[in-house]
Tab-separated table of C-alpha atoms in Angstrom:
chain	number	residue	atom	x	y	z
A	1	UNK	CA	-21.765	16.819	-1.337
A	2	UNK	CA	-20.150	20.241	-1.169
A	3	UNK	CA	-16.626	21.918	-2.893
A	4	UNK	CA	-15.153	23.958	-0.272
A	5	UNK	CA	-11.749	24.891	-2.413
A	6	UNK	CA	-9.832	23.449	-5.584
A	7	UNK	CA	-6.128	24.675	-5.369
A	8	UNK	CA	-3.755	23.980	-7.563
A	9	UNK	CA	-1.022	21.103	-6.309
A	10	UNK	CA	1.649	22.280	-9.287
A	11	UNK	CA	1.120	24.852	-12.146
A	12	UNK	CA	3.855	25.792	-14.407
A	13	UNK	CA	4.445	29.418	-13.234
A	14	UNK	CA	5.962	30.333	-16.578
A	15	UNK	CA	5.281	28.043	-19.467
A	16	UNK	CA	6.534	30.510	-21.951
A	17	UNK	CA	9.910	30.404	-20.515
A	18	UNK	CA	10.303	26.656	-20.084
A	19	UNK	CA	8.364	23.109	-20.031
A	20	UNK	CA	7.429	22.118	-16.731
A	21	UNK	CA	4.086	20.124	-16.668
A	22	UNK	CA	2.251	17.810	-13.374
A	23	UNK	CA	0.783	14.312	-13.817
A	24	UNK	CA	-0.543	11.445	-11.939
A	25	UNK	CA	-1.282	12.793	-8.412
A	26	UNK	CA	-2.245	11.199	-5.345
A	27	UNK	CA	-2.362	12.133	-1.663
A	28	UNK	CA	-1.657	10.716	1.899
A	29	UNK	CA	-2.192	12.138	5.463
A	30	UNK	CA	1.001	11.931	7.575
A	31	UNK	CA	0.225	11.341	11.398
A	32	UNK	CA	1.249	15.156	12.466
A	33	UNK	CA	-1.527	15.850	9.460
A	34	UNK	CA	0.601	17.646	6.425
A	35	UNK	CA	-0.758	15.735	2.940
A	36	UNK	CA	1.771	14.462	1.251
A	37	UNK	CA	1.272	14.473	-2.429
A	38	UNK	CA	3.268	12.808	-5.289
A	39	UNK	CA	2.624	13.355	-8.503
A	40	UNK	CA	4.691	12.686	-11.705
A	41	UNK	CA	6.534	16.093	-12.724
A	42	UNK	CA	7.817	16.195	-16.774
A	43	UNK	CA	8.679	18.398	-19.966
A	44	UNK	CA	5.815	16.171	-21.607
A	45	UNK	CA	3.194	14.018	-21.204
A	46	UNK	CA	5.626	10.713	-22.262
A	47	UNK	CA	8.614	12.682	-21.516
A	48	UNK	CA	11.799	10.370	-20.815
A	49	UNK	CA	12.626	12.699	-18.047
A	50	UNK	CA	9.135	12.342	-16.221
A	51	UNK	CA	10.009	11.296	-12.618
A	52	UNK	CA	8.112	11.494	-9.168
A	53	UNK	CA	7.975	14.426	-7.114
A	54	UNK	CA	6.356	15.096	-3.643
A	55	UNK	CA	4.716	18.147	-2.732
A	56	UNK	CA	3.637	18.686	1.349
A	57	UNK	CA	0.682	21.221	2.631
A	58	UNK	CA	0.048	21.977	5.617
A	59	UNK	CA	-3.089	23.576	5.724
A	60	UNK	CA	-5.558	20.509	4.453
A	61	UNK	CA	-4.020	21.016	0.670
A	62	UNK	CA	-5.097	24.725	0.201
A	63	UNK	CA	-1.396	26.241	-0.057
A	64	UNK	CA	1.643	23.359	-1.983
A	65	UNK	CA	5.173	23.660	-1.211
A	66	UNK	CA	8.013	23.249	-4.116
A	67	UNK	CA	8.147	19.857	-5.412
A	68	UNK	CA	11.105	17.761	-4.938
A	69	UNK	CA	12.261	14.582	-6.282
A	70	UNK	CA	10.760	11.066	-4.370
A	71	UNK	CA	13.292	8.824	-5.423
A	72	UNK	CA	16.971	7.990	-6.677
A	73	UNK	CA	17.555	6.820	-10.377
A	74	UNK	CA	16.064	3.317	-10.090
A	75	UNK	CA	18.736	2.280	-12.331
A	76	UNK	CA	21.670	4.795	-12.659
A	77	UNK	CA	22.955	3.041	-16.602
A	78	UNK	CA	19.248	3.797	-18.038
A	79	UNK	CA	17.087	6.485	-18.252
A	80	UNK	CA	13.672	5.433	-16.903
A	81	UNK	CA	10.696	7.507	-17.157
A	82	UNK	CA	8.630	6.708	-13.509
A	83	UNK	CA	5.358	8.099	-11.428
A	84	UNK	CA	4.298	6.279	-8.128
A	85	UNK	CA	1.468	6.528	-5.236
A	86	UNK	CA	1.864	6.716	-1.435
A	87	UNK	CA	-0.518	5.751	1.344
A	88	UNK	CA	1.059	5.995	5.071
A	89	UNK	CA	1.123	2.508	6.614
A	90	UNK	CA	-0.107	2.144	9.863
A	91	UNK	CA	3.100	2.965	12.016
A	92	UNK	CA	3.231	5.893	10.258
A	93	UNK	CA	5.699	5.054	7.481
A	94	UNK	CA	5.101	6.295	3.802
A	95	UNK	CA	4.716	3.481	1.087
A	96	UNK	CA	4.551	3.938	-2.543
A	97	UNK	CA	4.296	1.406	-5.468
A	98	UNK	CA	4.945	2.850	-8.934
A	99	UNK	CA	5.953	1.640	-12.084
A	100	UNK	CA	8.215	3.099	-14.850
A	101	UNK	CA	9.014	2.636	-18.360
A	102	UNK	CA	12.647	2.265	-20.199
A	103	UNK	CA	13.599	5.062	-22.098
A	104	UNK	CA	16.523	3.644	-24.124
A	105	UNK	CA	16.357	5.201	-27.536
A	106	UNK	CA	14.832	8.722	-26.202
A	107	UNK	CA	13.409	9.951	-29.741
A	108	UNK	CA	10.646	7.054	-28.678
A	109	UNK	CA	7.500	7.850	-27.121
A	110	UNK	CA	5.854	5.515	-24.585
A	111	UNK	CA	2.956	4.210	-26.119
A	112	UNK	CA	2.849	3.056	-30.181
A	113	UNK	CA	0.160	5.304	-32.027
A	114	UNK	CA	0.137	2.825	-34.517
A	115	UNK	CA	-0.170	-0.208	-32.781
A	116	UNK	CA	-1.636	1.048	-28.883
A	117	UNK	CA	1.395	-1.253	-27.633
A	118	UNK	CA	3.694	0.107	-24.479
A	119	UNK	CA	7.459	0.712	-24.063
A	120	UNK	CA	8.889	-2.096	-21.848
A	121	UNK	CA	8.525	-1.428	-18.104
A	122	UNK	CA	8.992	-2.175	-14.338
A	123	UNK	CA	6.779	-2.185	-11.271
A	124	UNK	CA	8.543	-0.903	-7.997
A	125	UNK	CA	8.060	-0.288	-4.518
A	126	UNK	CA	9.702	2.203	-1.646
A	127	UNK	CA	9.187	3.154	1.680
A	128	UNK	CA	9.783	6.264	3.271
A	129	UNK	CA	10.438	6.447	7.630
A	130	UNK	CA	10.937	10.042	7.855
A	131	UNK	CA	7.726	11.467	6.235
A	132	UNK	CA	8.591	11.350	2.903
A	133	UNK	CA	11.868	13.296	3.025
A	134	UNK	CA	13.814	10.566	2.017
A	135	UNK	CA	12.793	6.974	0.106
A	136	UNK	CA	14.430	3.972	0.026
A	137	UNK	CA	15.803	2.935	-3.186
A	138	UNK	CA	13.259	1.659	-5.429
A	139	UNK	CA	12.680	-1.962	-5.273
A	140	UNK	CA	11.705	-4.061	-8.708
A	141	UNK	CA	8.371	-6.114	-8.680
A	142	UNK	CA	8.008	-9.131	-10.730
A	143	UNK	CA	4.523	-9.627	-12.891
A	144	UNK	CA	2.837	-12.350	-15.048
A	145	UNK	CA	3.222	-10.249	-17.822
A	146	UNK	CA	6.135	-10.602	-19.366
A	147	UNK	CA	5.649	-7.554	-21.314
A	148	UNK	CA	4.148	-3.752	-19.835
A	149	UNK	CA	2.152	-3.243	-17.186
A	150	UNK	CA	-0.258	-0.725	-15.557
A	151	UNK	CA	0.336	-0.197	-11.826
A	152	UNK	CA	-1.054	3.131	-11.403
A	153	UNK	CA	-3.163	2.255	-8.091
A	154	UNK	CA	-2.179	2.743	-4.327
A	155	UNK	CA	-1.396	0.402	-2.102
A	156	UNK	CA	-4.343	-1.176	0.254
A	157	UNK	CA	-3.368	-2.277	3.259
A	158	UNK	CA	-5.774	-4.966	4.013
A	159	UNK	CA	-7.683	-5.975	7.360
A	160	UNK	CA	-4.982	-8.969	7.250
A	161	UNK	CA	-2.174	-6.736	7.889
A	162	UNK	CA	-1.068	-7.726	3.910
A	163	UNK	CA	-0.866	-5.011	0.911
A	164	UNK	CA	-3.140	-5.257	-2.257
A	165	UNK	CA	-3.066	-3.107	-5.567
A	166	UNK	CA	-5.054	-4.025	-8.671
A	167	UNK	CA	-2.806	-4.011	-11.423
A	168	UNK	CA	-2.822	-4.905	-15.387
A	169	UNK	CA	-1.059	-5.953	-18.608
A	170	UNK	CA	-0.241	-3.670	-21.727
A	171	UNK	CA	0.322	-4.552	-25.312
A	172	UNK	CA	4.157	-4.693	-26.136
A	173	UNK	CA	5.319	-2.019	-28.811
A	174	UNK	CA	4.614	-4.264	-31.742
A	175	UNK	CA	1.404	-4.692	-30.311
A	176	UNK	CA	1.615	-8.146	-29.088
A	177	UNK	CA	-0.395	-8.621	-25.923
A	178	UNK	CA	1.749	-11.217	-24.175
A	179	UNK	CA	-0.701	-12.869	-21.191
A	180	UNK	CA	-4.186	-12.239	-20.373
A	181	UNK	CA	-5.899	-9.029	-20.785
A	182	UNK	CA	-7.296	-9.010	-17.304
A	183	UNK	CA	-6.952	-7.346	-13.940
A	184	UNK	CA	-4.556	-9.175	-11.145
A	185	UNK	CA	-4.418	-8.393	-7.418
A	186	UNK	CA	-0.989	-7.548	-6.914
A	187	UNK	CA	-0.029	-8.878	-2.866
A	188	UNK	CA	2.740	-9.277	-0.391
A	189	UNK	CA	2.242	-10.842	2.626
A	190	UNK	CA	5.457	-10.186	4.118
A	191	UNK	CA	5.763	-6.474	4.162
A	192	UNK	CA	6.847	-6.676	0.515
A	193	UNK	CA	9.450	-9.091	0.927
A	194	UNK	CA	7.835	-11.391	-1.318
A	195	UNK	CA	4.984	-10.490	-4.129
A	196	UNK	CA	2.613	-12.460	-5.942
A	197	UNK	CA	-0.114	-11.592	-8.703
A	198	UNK	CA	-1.882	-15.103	-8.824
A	199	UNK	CA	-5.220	-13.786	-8.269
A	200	UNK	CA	-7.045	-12.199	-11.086
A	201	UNK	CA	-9.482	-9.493	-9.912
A	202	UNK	CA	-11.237	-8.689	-12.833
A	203	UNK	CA	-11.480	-10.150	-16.581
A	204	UNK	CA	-14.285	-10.397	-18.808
A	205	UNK	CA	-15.168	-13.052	-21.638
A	206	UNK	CA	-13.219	-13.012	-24.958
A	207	UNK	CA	-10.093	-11.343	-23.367
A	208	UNK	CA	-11.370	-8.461	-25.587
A	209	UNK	CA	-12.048	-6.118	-22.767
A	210	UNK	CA	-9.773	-3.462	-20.841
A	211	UNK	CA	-8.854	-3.218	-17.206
A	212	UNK	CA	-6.974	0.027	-16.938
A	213	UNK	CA	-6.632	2.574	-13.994
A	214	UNK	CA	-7.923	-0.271	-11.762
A	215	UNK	CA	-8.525	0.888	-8.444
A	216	UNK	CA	-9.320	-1.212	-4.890
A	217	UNK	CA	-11.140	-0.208	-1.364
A	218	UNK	CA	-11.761	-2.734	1.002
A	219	UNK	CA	-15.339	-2.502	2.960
A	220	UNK	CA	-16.181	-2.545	6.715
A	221	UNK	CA	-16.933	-6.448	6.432
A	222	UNK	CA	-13.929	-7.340	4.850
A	223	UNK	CA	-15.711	-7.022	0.796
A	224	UNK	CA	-13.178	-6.192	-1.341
A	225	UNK	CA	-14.093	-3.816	-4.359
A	226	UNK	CA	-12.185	-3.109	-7.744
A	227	UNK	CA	-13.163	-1.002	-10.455
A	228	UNK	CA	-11.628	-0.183	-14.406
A	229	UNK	CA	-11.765	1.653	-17.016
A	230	UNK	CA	-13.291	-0.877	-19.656
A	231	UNK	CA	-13.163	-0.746	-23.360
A	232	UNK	CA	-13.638	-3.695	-26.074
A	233	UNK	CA	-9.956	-3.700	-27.989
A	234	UNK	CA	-11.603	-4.949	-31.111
A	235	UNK	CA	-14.871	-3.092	-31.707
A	236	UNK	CA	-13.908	0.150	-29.994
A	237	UNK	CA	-17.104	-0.361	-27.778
A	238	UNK	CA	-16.493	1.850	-24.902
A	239	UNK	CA	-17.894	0.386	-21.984
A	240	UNK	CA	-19.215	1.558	-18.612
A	241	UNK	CA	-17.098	1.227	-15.439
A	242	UNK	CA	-17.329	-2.123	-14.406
A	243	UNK	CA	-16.211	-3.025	-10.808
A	244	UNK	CA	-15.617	-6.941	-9.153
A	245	UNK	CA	-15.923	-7.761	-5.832
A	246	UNK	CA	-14.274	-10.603	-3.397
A	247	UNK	CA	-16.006	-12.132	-0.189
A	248	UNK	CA	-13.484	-14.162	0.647
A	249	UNK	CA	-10.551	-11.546	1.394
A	250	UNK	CA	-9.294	-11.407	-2.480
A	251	UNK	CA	-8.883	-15.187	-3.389
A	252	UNK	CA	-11.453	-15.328	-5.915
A	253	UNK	CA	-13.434	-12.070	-7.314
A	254	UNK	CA	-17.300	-12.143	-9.010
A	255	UNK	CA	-17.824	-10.897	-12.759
A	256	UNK	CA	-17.323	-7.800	-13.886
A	257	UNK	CA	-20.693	-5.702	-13.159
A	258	UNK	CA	-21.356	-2.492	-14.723
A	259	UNK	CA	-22.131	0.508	-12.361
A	260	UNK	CA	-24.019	1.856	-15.206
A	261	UNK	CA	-21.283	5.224	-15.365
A	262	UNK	CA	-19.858	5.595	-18.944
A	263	UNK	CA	-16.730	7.179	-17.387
A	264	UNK	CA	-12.796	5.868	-18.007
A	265	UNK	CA	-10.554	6.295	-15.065
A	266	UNK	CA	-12.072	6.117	-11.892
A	267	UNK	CA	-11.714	5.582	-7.855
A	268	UNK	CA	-13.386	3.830	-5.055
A	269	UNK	CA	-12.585	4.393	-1.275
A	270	UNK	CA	-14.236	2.811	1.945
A	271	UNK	CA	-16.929	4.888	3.919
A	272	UNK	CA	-18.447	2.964	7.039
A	273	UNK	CA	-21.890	1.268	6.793
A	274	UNK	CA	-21.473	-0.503	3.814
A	275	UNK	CA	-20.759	2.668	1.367
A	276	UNK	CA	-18.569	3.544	-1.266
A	277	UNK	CA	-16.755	6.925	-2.234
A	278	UNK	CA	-16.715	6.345	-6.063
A	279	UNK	CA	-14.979	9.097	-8.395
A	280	UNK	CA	-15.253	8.621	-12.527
A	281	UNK	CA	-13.410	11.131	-15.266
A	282	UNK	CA	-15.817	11.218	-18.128
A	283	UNK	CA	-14.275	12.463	-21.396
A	284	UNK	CA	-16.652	11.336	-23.906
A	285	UNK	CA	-20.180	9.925	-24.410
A	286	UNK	CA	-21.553	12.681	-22.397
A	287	UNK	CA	-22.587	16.143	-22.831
A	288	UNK	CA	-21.330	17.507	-19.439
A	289	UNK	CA	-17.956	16.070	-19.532
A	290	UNK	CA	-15.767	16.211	-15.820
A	291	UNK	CA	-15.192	14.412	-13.006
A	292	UNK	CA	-18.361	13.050	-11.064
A	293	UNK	CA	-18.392	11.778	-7.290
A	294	UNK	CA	-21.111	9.109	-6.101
A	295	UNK	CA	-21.988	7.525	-2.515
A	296	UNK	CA	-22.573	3.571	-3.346
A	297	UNK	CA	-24.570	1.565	-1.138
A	298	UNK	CA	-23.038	-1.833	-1.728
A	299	UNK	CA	-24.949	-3.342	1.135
A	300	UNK	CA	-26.199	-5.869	-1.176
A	301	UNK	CA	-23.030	-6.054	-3.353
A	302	UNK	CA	-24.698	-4.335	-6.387
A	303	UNK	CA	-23.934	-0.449	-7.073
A	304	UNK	CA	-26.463	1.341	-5.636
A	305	UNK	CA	-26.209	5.189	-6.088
A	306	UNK	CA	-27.668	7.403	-3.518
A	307	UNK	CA	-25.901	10.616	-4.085
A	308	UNK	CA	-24.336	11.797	-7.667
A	309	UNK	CA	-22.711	15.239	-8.209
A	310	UNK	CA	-20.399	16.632	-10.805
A	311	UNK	CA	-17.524	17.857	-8.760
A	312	UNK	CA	-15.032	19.410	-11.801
A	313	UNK	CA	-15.450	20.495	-15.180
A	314	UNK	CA	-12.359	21.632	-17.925
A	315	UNK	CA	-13.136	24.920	-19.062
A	316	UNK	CA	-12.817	23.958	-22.825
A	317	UNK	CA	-14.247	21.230	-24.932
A	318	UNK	CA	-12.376	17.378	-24.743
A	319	UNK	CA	-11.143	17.175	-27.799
A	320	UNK	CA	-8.975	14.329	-29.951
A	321	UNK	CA	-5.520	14.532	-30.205
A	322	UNK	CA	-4.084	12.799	-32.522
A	323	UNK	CA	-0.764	12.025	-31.852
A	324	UNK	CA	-1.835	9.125	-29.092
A	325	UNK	CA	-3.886	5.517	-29.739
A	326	UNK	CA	-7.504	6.137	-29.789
A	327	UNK	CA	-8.040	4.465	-26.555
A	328	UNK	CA	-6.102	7.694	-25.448
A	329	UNK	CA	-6.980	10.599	-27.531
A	330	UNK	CA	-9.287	12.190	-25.223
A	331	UNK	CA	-7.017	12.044	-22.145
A	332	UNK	CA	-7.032	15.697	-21.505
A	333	UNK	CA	-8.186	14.889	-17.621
A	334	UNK	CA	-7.966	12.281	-15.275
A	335	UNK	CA	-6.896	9.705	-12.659
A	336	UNK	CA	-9.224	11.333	-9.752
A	337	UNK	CA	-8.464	9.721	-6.335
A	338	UNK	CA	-9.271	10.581	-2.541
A	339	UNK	CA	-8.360	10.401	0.866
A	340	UNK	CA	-10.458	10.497	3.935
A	341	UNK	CA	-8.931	13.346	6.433
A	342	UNK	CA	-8.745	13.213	10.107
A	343	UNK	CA	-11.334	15.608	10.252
A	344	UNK	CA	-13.899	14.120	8.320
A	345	UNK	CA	-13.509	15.649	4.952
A	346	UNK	CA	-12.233	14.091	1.539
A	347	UNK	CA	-9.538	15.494	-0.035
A	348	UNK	CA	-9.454	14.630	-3.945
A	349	UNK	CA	-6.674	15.116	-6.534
A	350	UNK	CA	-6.597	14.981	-10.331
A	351	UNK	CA	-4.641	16.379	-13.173
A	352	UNK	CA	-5.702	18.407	-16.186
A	353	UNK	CA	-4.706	19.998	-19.397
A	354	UNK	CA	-5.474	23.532	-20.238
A	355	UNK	CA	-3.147	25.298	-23.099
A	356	UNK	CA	-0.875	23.150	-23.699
A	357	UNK	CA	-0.101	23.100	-19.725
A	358	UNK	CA	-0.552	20.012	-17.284
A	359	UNK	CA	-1.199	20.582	-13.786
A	360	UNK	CA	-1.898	18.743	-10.704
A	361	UNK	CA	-4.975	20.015	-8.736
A	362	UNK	CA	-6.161	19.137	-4.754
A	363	UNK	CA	-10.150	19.818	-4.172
A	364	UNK	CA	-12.075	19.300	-1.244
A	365	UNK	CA	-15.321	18.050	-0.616
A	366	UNK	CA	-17.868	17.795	2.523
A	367	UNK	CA	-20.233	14.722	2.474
């Protein structure tokens, strides 16, 4: 594996003057080949007016136009804080699923320090049909959890023709995790007409154990693959990256597995003959800390590394900081994620602290 650039998606040009910071990114290829990027755009990190904003390159993401805003006020009576994900479907339209948190009393942030519980919060889809210049209004998703939830993957569009996203409960504010602490395969067969989560893609015994940042990528024979970020809620054990997989298009999914990487948020996307793209942020337990790449032979459904390469580093130590839940006090990095590019090369994207400053950042990479 090879870096051939890492440019900058969004960077506050003058953070002195006023607070303008880049989240959450992820990329698509439109068919005339301009990248499409949204990422969440905010004073903050949990500030209420955090929304989604697309950014467009046309050079293979070395150069970023202005950002502008993805979507209308999902509801125009509340303020609600929101960051999303697009793939292009295959007749060319842009899709993104997203989910966004109520910001009615705005001196609160989103996540309890005290108790690692979540504001309440929506899942929602839109669709764009003229290349992302303008989205439909966003739709509302209903859950099994009655309380937060994570939907911070893509979409997938399955073999099938139907769309898949791994997606996962929260705590409530007071702490009170209402439903299973799991991973569910979100799904609409029907062009999202109609959604279910029945499936669950990944849980582990005890319903102790974390499924955040889930991310899916469906093989050449149909194997579907999921991956978390898994951490035991009552001892603090941080756990490897564990991923599940389904041979029987997503109606039932194996035990979690470990992949043996000590990272948090992490990615997996399809390569042909049976391999996996795999990226993992590692903020602690390391010495090296960054954001590694592997190519997984799952031939045999285990995770077999061939290839392992630390593709970014932050320039300054991970430190803690306070002022989130421990489960968060290192996030000074994260959510890497990839796309394959007509040419051949993988484009990845990833955000990342540095002075106070948040910014969105597009690398690429040669196999």
């Amino acid at each position: 594996m090879k870096v051939t650039f890492s440019k900058e998606i969004f960077a506050n040009p003058l953070p002195q003057l006023r607070a303008v910071n880049s989240f959450f990114p992820f990329l698509c290829q439109r068919p005339d080949g301009a990248i499409l990027a949204m990422h969440q755009m905010g004073e903050a990190f949990e500030s209420v007016n955090a929304r989604t904003y697309i950014s467009l390159s046309h050079d293979q993401g070395r150069t970023w136009s202005e950002p502008y805003r993805a979507f209308d006020e999902i509801d125009p009576e509340r303020q609600i804080s929101e960051s999303a994900k697009p793939i292009v479907l295959p007749d060319g339209s842009i899709l993104a699923l997203g989910y966004g948190f109520y910001r009615d009393d705005p001196n609160l942030p989103m996540g309890n320090v005290e108790t690692g519980g979540l504001l309440p919060n929506l899942v929602f889809w839109s669709i764009s049909r003229d290349g992302g210049k303008h989205f439909s209004h966003p739709q509302p998703i209903e859950t099994s959890w009655p309380g937060s939830v994570e939907a911070s993957a893509p979409i997938t569009v399955l073999q099938d023709g139907s769309w898949a996203s791994p997606i996962t409960g929260f705590p409530s504010w007071d702490g009170t995790m209402e439903g299973k602490l799991c991973g569910r395969l979100l799904r609409t067969y029907d062009a999202g007409q109609t959604w279910n989560d029945d499936v669950i893609c990944q849980e582990f015994p005890g319903d102790a154990v974390t499924c955040y940042e889930m991310r899916l990528c469906q093989l050449d024979d149909g194997t579907l693959v999921v991956i978390g970020w898994n951490e035991d809620i009552l001892t603090g054990e941080r756990l490897p990256n564990h991923y599940s997989f389904s041979t029987d298009n997503g109606q039932t999914f194996s035990v979690p597995i470990s992949t043996g990487i000590q990272g948090q948020a992490s990615f997996v996307m399809s390569l042909p003959g049976q391999r996996i793209f795999a990226l993992h942020a590692l903020r602690r337990d390391t010495d090296r800390p960054g954001i590694y790449a592997c190519i997984v032979d799952f031939s045999n459904h285990t995770w077999q590394i061939e290839k392992q390469q630390l593709i970014w580093e932050p320039a300054r130590p991970v430190t803690r900081n306070p002022v989130f839940a421990e489960i968060f006090s290192f996030l000074k990095f994260g959510q890497p994620g990839a796309i394959l590019l007509a040419d051949g090369s993988i484009l990845m994207s990833h955000w990342f602290s540095e002075d106070g400053v948040y910014r969105t950042v597009a690398t690429g990479i040669e196999l």
